[in-house]
Every structure is written in C-alpha cells, then in structure tokens.
Coordinates of C-alpha atoms in Angstrom, one line a residue:
X1 CA 0.3 0.1 0.0
X2 CA 1.1 3.3 -1.1
X3 CA 2.2 6.2 2.2
X4 CA -1.4 8.1 2.1
X5 CA 1.2 10.9 2.0
X6 CA 2.1 10.0 -1.1
X7 CA -0.9 8.8 -2.8
X8 CA -2.6 12.2 -2.6
X9 CA 0.5 13.1 -4.6
X10 CA -0.6 10.5 -7.2
X11 CA -2.4 11.0 -10.5
X12 CA -3.4 6.8 -10.4
X13 CA -5.4 8.3 -13.6
X14 CA -2.6 8.3 -15.8
X15 CA -2.0 5.3 -17.9
X16 CA 0.6 2.9 -18.3
X17 CA 3.4 4.0 -20.6
X18 CA 3.5 3.2 -24.1
X19 CA 5.6 3.3 -27.6
X20 CA 2.9 5.5 -29.2
X21 CA 2.8 7.8 -25.6
X22 CA 6.7 8.6 -25.7
X23 CA 6.0 12.4 -27.2
X24 CA 3.2 12.6 -24.9
X25 CA 5.5 11.7 -21.7
X26 CA 8.6 14.4 -22.6
X27 CA 6.4 16.8 -23.4
X28 CA 4.5 16.8 -19.9
X29 CA 7.5 16.3 -17.9
X30 CA 8.6 17.9 -14.7
X31 CA 12.0 19.8 -15.3
X32 CA 13.1 22.2 -12.4
X33 CA 12.7 26.3 -13.2
X34 CA 15.3 28.6 -12.4
X35 CA 14.1 29.2 -8.8
X36 CA 13.5 25.9 -8.0
X37 CA 18.2 25.8 -9.2
X38 CA 18.8 28.5 -7.4
X39 CA 17.7 27.8 -4.3
X40 CA 17.3 31.3 -3.2
X41 CA 20.8 32.6 -4.0
X42 CA 22.4 29.4 -2.7
X43 CA 23.3 28.1 -6.3
X44 CA 24.6 28.7 -9.0
X45 CA 24.5 26.4 -12.6
X46 CA 25.4 26.9 -16.0
X47 CA 25.1 25.5 -19.1
X48 CA 28.2 24.0 -20.6
X49 CA 29.7 20.9 -23.4
X50 CA 31.4 17.8 -22.2
X51 CA 32.7 16.4 -25.3
X52 CA 29.6 17.1 -27.5
X53 CA 27.0 16.4 -24.4
X54 CA 24.8 19.2 -23.6
X55 CA 25.6 18.9 -19.0
X56 CA 24.2 21.7 -17.1
X57 CA 26.4 22.6 -14.1
X58 CA 24.9 23.8 -10.6
X59 CA 27.8 25.0 -8.1
X60 CA 27.2 26.7 -4.2
X61 CA 27.7 30.1 -4.1
X62 CA 30.5 30.0 -2.3
X63 CA 33.4 28.0 -2.3
X64 CA 32.6 24.4 -4.6
X65 CA 32.8 20.7 -2.9
X66 CA 33.1 17.5 -4.1
X67 CA 31.3 16.7 -7.7
X68 CA 28.4 14.7 -8.3
X69 CA 27.5 13.4 -11.2
X70 CA 23.6 12.9 -11.6
X71 CA 22.1 11.1 -14.6
X72 CA 17.8 11.9 -14.5
X73 CA 15.4 9.5 -14.6
X74 CA 12.7 9.2 -17.5
X75 CA 12.4 5.4 -18.0
X76 CA 15.6 5.8 -21.0
X77 CA 13.2 7.3 -23.3
X78 CA 12.4 10.8 -21.2
X79 CA 13.4 13.4 -19.4
X80 CA 15.9 16.5 -19.5
X81 CA 19.3 17.4 -17.1
X82 CA 16.8 19.8 -15.2
X83 CA 14.8 16.9 -14.1
X84 CA 15.0 15.8 -11.0
X85 CA 16.8 18.6 -9.8
X86 CA 13.6 20.3 -7.9
X87 CA 14.5 18.4 -5.5
X88 CA 18.7 17.0 -5.7
X89 CA 19.3 20.7 -5.8
X90 CA 19.5 20.7 -1.7
X91 CA 22.3 18.7 -2.3
X92 CA 24.5 21.4 -4.0
X93 CA 23.0 24.1 -1.3
X94 CA 23.1 21.9 1.9
X95 CA 26.3 20.3 1.2
X96 CA 28.4 22.2 -1.3
X97 CA 29.0 20.0 -4.1
X98 CA 29.2 20.3 -8.0
X99 CA 26.8 18.5 -9.7
X100 CA 26.9 17.8 -13.5
X101 CA 23.9 16.9 -15.0
X102 CA 24.3 15.8 -18.4
X103 CA 21.3 15.8 -21.5
X104 CA 22.0 12.2 -22.7
X105 CA 20.7 10.9 -25.5
X106 CA 17.4 9.7 -25.4
X107 CA 15.8 6.3 -26.7
X108 CA 14.2 5.0 -29.1
X109 CA 16.0 7.3 -31.2
X110 CA 19.3 6.4 -29.3
X111 CA 19.3 2.6 -28.2
X112 CA 21.7 1.2 -26.0
X113 CA 24.9 2.1 -26.5
X114 CA 24.1 5.7 -27.2
X115 CA 22.6 6.8 -22.8
X116 CA 25.7 5.2 -21.2
X117 CA 28.8 6.0 -24.1
X118 CA 27.2 9.9 -23.2
X119 CA 27.0 9.6 -19.1
X120 CA 31.1 7.7 -19.6
X121 CA 31.7 10.7 -21.5
X122 CA 30.4 13.3 -19.0
X123 CA 32.7 11.6 -16.5
X124 CA 35.8 11.4 -18.7
X125 CA 35.0 15.3 -19.2
X126 CA 34.5 16.4 -15.4
X127 CA 38.1 14.2 -14.8
X128 CA 40.2 16.3 -17.3
X129 CA 38.0 19.6 -15.6
X130 CA 39.2 20.0 -12.0
X131 CA 35.8 17.6 -11.2
X132 CA 37.8 14.1 -10.5
X133 CA 36.2 11.5 -8.3
X134 CA 32.7 12.0 -7.8
X135 CA 30.0 10.1 -6.6
X136 CA 27.7 9.0 -9.6
X137 CA 24.3 8.7 -8.5
X138 CA 21.0 9.1 -10.4
X139 CA 17.3 8.4 -10.3
X140 CA 15.1 5.6 -11.9
X141 CA 16.9 5.2 -15.0
X142 CA 19.2 7.0 -14.6
X143 CA 19.9 4.8 -11.3
X144 CA 20.9 2.7 -13.9
X145 CA 23.0 4.5 -15.8
X146 CA 25.0 5.4 -13.1
X147 CA 25.4 1.8 -12.1
X148 CA 26.2 1.3 -15.3
X149 CA 28.1 4.2 -15.6
X150 CA 30.7 2.5 -12.6
X151 CA 30.9 -0.9 -14.0
X152 CA 32.4 0.7 -16.6
X153 CA 34.7 2.8 -15.3
X154 CA 35.8 -0.1 -13.2
X155 CA 36.2 -2.8 -16.4
X156 CA 37.9 0.4 -18.9
X157 CA 40.4 1.7 -16.3
X158 CA 38.4 4.4 -16.3
X159 CA 38.0 7.9 -14.0
X160 CA 38.4 7.5 -10.7
X161 CA 34.0 7.2 -9.0
X162 CA 34.3 8.0 -5.1
X163 CA 30.9 6.4 -4.7
X164 CA 27.6 5.2 -6.9
X165 CA 24.1 6.1 -5.3
X166 CA 21.2 4.7 -6.3
X167 CA 17.6 6.0 -6.0
X168 CA 15.2 3.1 -7.6
X169 CA 17.0 1.8 -10.0
X170 CA 16.0 0.9 -13.4
X171 CA 18.9 -2.6 -13.3
X172 CA 17.4 -5.1 -15.0
X173 CA 15.2 -5.5 -18.9
X174 CA 14.1 -9.2 -17.9
X175 CA 11.6 -8.1 -15.8
X176 CA 11.5 -11.6 -14.0
X177 CA 11.5 -9.9 -9.9
X178 CA 8.3 -10.5 -7.9
X179 CA 8.0 -7.2 -8.1
X180 CA 8.1 -6.2 -11.5
X181 CA 5.2 -8.8 -11.5
X182 CA 3.0 -7.8 -8.6
X183 CA 2.9 -4.1 -9.6
X184 CA 0.9 -4.3 -13.0
X185 CA -1.7 -1.0 -12.0
X186 CA -2.1 1.6 -9.3
X187 CA 1.0 2.8 -8.8
X188 CA 3.2 5.6 -10.9
X189 CA 5.9 3.1 -12.7
X190 CA 4.3 -0.1 -13.5
X191 CA 5.3 -3.6 -15.6
X192 CA 4.0 -2.2 -18.7
X193 CA 5.9 1.0 -18.5
X194 CA 9.0 -0.9 -17.6
X195 CA 8.6 -2.9 -20.3
X196 CA 8.4 -0.4 -23.0
X197 CA 11.3 1.6 -21.8
X198 CA 14.0 -1.4 -22.4
X199 CA 12.1 -2.4 -25.1
X200 CA 13.1 1.6 -26.1
X201 CA 16.3 0.6 -25.1
X202 CA 16.8 -2.3 -26.8
X203 CA 14.2 -3.3 -29.2
X204 CA 14.1 -7.0 -29.6
X205 CA 17.7 -8.2 -27.4
X206 CA 15.4 -7.4 -24.2
X207 CA 15.5 -10.3 -22.0
X208 CA 17.7 -12.1 -24.4
X209 CA 20.9 -13.6 -23.9
X210 CA 22.8 -11.1 -25.0
X211 CA 22.0 -7.5 -22.9
X212 CA 25.3 -5.8 -22.4
X213 CA 25.8 -5.3 -18.1
X214 CA 26.7 -1.7 -19.4
X215 CA 22.7 -1.5 -20.2
X216 CA 21.6 -3.5 -18.0
X217 CA 23.7 -3.8 -14.8
X218 CA 21.9 -6.4 -13.2
X219 CA 23.6 -8.7 -16.3
X220 CA 26.6 -8.0 -14.9
X221 CA 28.4 -11.1 -13.9
X222 CA 31.0 -9.6 -10.8
X223 CA 30.3 -6.9 -8.5
X224 CA 33.4 -7.0 -6.8
X225 CA 35.9 -3.8 -7.2
X226 CA 33.5 -0.5 -7.0
X227 CA 33.6 1.0 -4.5
X228 CA 31.0 2.2 -2.1
X229 CA 26.9 2.3 -3.0
X230 CA 23.8 3.8 -1.5
X231 CA 21.0 1.8 -3.1
X232 CA 17.1 2.9 -1.8
X233 CA 13.9 1.8 -3.3
X234 CA 10.2 2.2 -2.1
X235 CA 8.0 -0.9 -0.7
X236 CA 5.5 0.0 -3.6
X237 CA 8.2 0.3 -7.1
X238 CA 8.4 -2.2 -9.7
X239 CA 11.6 -1.9 -9.6
X240 CA 12.0 -3.3 -5.5
X241 CA 13.9 -6.9 -5.9
X242 CA 16.0 -5.7 -8.5
X243 CA 17.6 -3.4 -6.4
X244 CA 17.6 -5.4 -3.3
X245 CA 19.5 -7.7 -5.2
X246 CA 21.7 -5.3 -6.5
X247 CA 22.9 -4.9 -3.0
X248 CA 23.0 -8.2 -1.7
X249 CA 25.0 -9.2 -4.4
X250 CA 27.4 -6.2 -4.0
X251 CA 27.9 -7.9 -0.4
X252 CA 28.4 -11.2 -1.6
X253 CA 31.0 -9.8 -3.4
X254 CA 32.8 -8.2 -0.8
X255 CA 31.8 -4.7 -1.4
X256 CA 30.3 -1.7 0.7
X257 CA 26.1 -1.4 0.2
X258 CA 23.8 0.7 2.2
X259 CA 20.5 -0.5 1.5
X260 CA 16.8 1.1 2.3
X261 CA 13.8 0.0 1.4
X262 CA 11.1 2.6 2.1
X263 CA 7.7 1.3 3.3
X264 CA 4.9 2.6 1.6
X265 CA 7.0 4.4 -1.1
X266 CA 6.0 3.7 -4.9
X267 CA 9.2 4.9 -7.7
X268 CA 9.9 8.3 -7.6
X269 CA 8.0 9.0 -4.3
X270 CA 10.3 11.6 -3.1
X271 CA 10.2 13.7 -6.3
X272 CA 6.5 13.1 -6.2
X273 CA 5.8 14.7 -2.6
X274 CA 8.9 16.3 -1.1
X275 CA 7.6 17.7 1.9
X276 CA 6.2 14.2 3.3
X277 CA 7.2 12.3 6.2
X278 CA 8.9 9.5 4.2
X279 CA 10.1 11.6 1.5
X280 CA 12.1 13.9 4.2
X281 CA 13.6 10.3 5.6
X282 CA 14.6 9.5 2.5
X283 CA 16.6 12.9 1.8
X284 CA 17.8 12.8 5.2
X285 CA 18.9 9.3 4.8
X286 CA 21.1 10.1 1.6
X287 CA 22.5 13.7 2.5
X288 CA 24.2 11.4 5.3
X289 CA 25.6 9.3 3.2
X290 CA 27.1 11.0 1.1
X291 CA 28.2 13.4 4.1
X292 CA 30.4 10.2 4.8
X293 CA 31.4 9.3 1.5
X294 CA 32.5 12.8 1.3
X295 CA 34.8 12.9 4.6

C-alpha cells in the first residue's frame, strides 16, 4: 500500500507508458525552474559542453565542494538535464557539492549504447576539468545508467568514482522479479511501462541472452571491486526486488553497500511529494551517506 501522503500526490488515472505515448511523456515531464535551481541564491548554474554532451552544472554560491555526476530518470525515453533537480539541488546548497547533469541521448531514437556512452563521456570530461573522483548518482533510469557508468569505469580503467548513489534504479531488462510482476497498476511506473522503456532501449534483444551489463547492470556477472554504494527504493516499486538484489550481490562480492527500502514508497515518491514525511526521511538518509562519502 502506498503511503497516504504520497498517494495524495499520485495521478492514478495516468495510463501505462506505451511506445506511442513517449512524445507526450516527454512533453509533460517535470523540469526544475531557474528559481528551484538557485534555491534562494545559494546555488548558481551554467550550461556547458562535455565533449559534445550538453550538461547543466550546479555550483554552490560560495566555495565549490566535491563533485557529483547525476543522471536523470525518465525510463530511458524521457527527461532532460533539469529533470529531478527541483529536489536534488539541495545537495548543492546544503553540502556544497558541484553537481553535473548530462543531457544524454534518449531511446528509441538513440538505443543502447548511446545513453550510457554520453554519461561515461561526461565522467571523463569531469575528470579532465577539475571535477575528478565524483559520486555517480541517478534516479530510476538514471540510477541504472549510474550503475552502468560505475561498471564501465571499473572495467575500462576509467576515471575514479568515489561512490554510487542509486535511487529506485532501473537495472534489469528481464523484468522477471516478483515485484516486476506484482505492480501491474495502481502506482506510478508499472510493469507495462517498464517493458516499454527497456524495449525502446534494446529492441528485440530485451530479455534475451546477449544484453550488456552496461545496458542492464543486473546482468553483470561480477560486482567486486566497485566503490561504495547507496541503494534505495520504495516497497511499492516495480524495481524493489532488483534493487535489493543488486545491493545483496555487492555484499556477496565483498563490497560496501547501504540499502534502504522505504515502506509505502512508490516509484519516484520523493520527487512527487518532496514534503511528505517519508520523502524527508529518504532525503535525510541520502544526505547523511553523501556526507560520509565526502568526509
């Protein structure tokens, strides 16, 4: 059951995402306004070019702190570099981080590997421009891309990553976990929407034997040698079990992971209802982890 405060912010009449509905989903997507980004003058922002990838860079109005690469959500098919930042700009104002948000190419026009290549290109640009050793963070599809970028950095001997912060991450194209089958309606991102997003990214390869872990990080055979992870997800989320499974496999590989399953949280609950008590608890836990990561 969805937390009552969260449920009050959910449009339960919204139909599942279909391929035909992708243009409308893009048009109606939530993006942060200038006023939300600047948070009363405590944050400045600029539009920059990261080796061909447009990025939005948020900096504290005072001295700049450690970097975060944040990848927006949108089911692999929607969203912009301003998506999700109406909430996450507080990382900049409260913690002093410099946050870089890339405008990665979207499926289905740009299937895998285009989205993850853009995010990895942003990571390498940051390393060359005074923003080395970031936390790589992401929400939903962005959480999956953040996990994939972290895997790529490990496997390719790429730039150092301080940690990975995966919020309700989209990790597994197979869509076969119990929670993937459990939530068919009555929440914000259901099984049918998830299949639409993965199919846009992977086409007929979705669910088959040859999907790259850089597309679907749950496919990675080895999760050893990764930087510390923070993984969180709501209990009423189609991604619940794959998020729990990913954290568990990091532990099994000898790694460091902190896992939170928020009771009554639906997909993206803290973005939908940022002032709800559950959302405030989730944000506070992430902020505490980030403080430790940058200590």
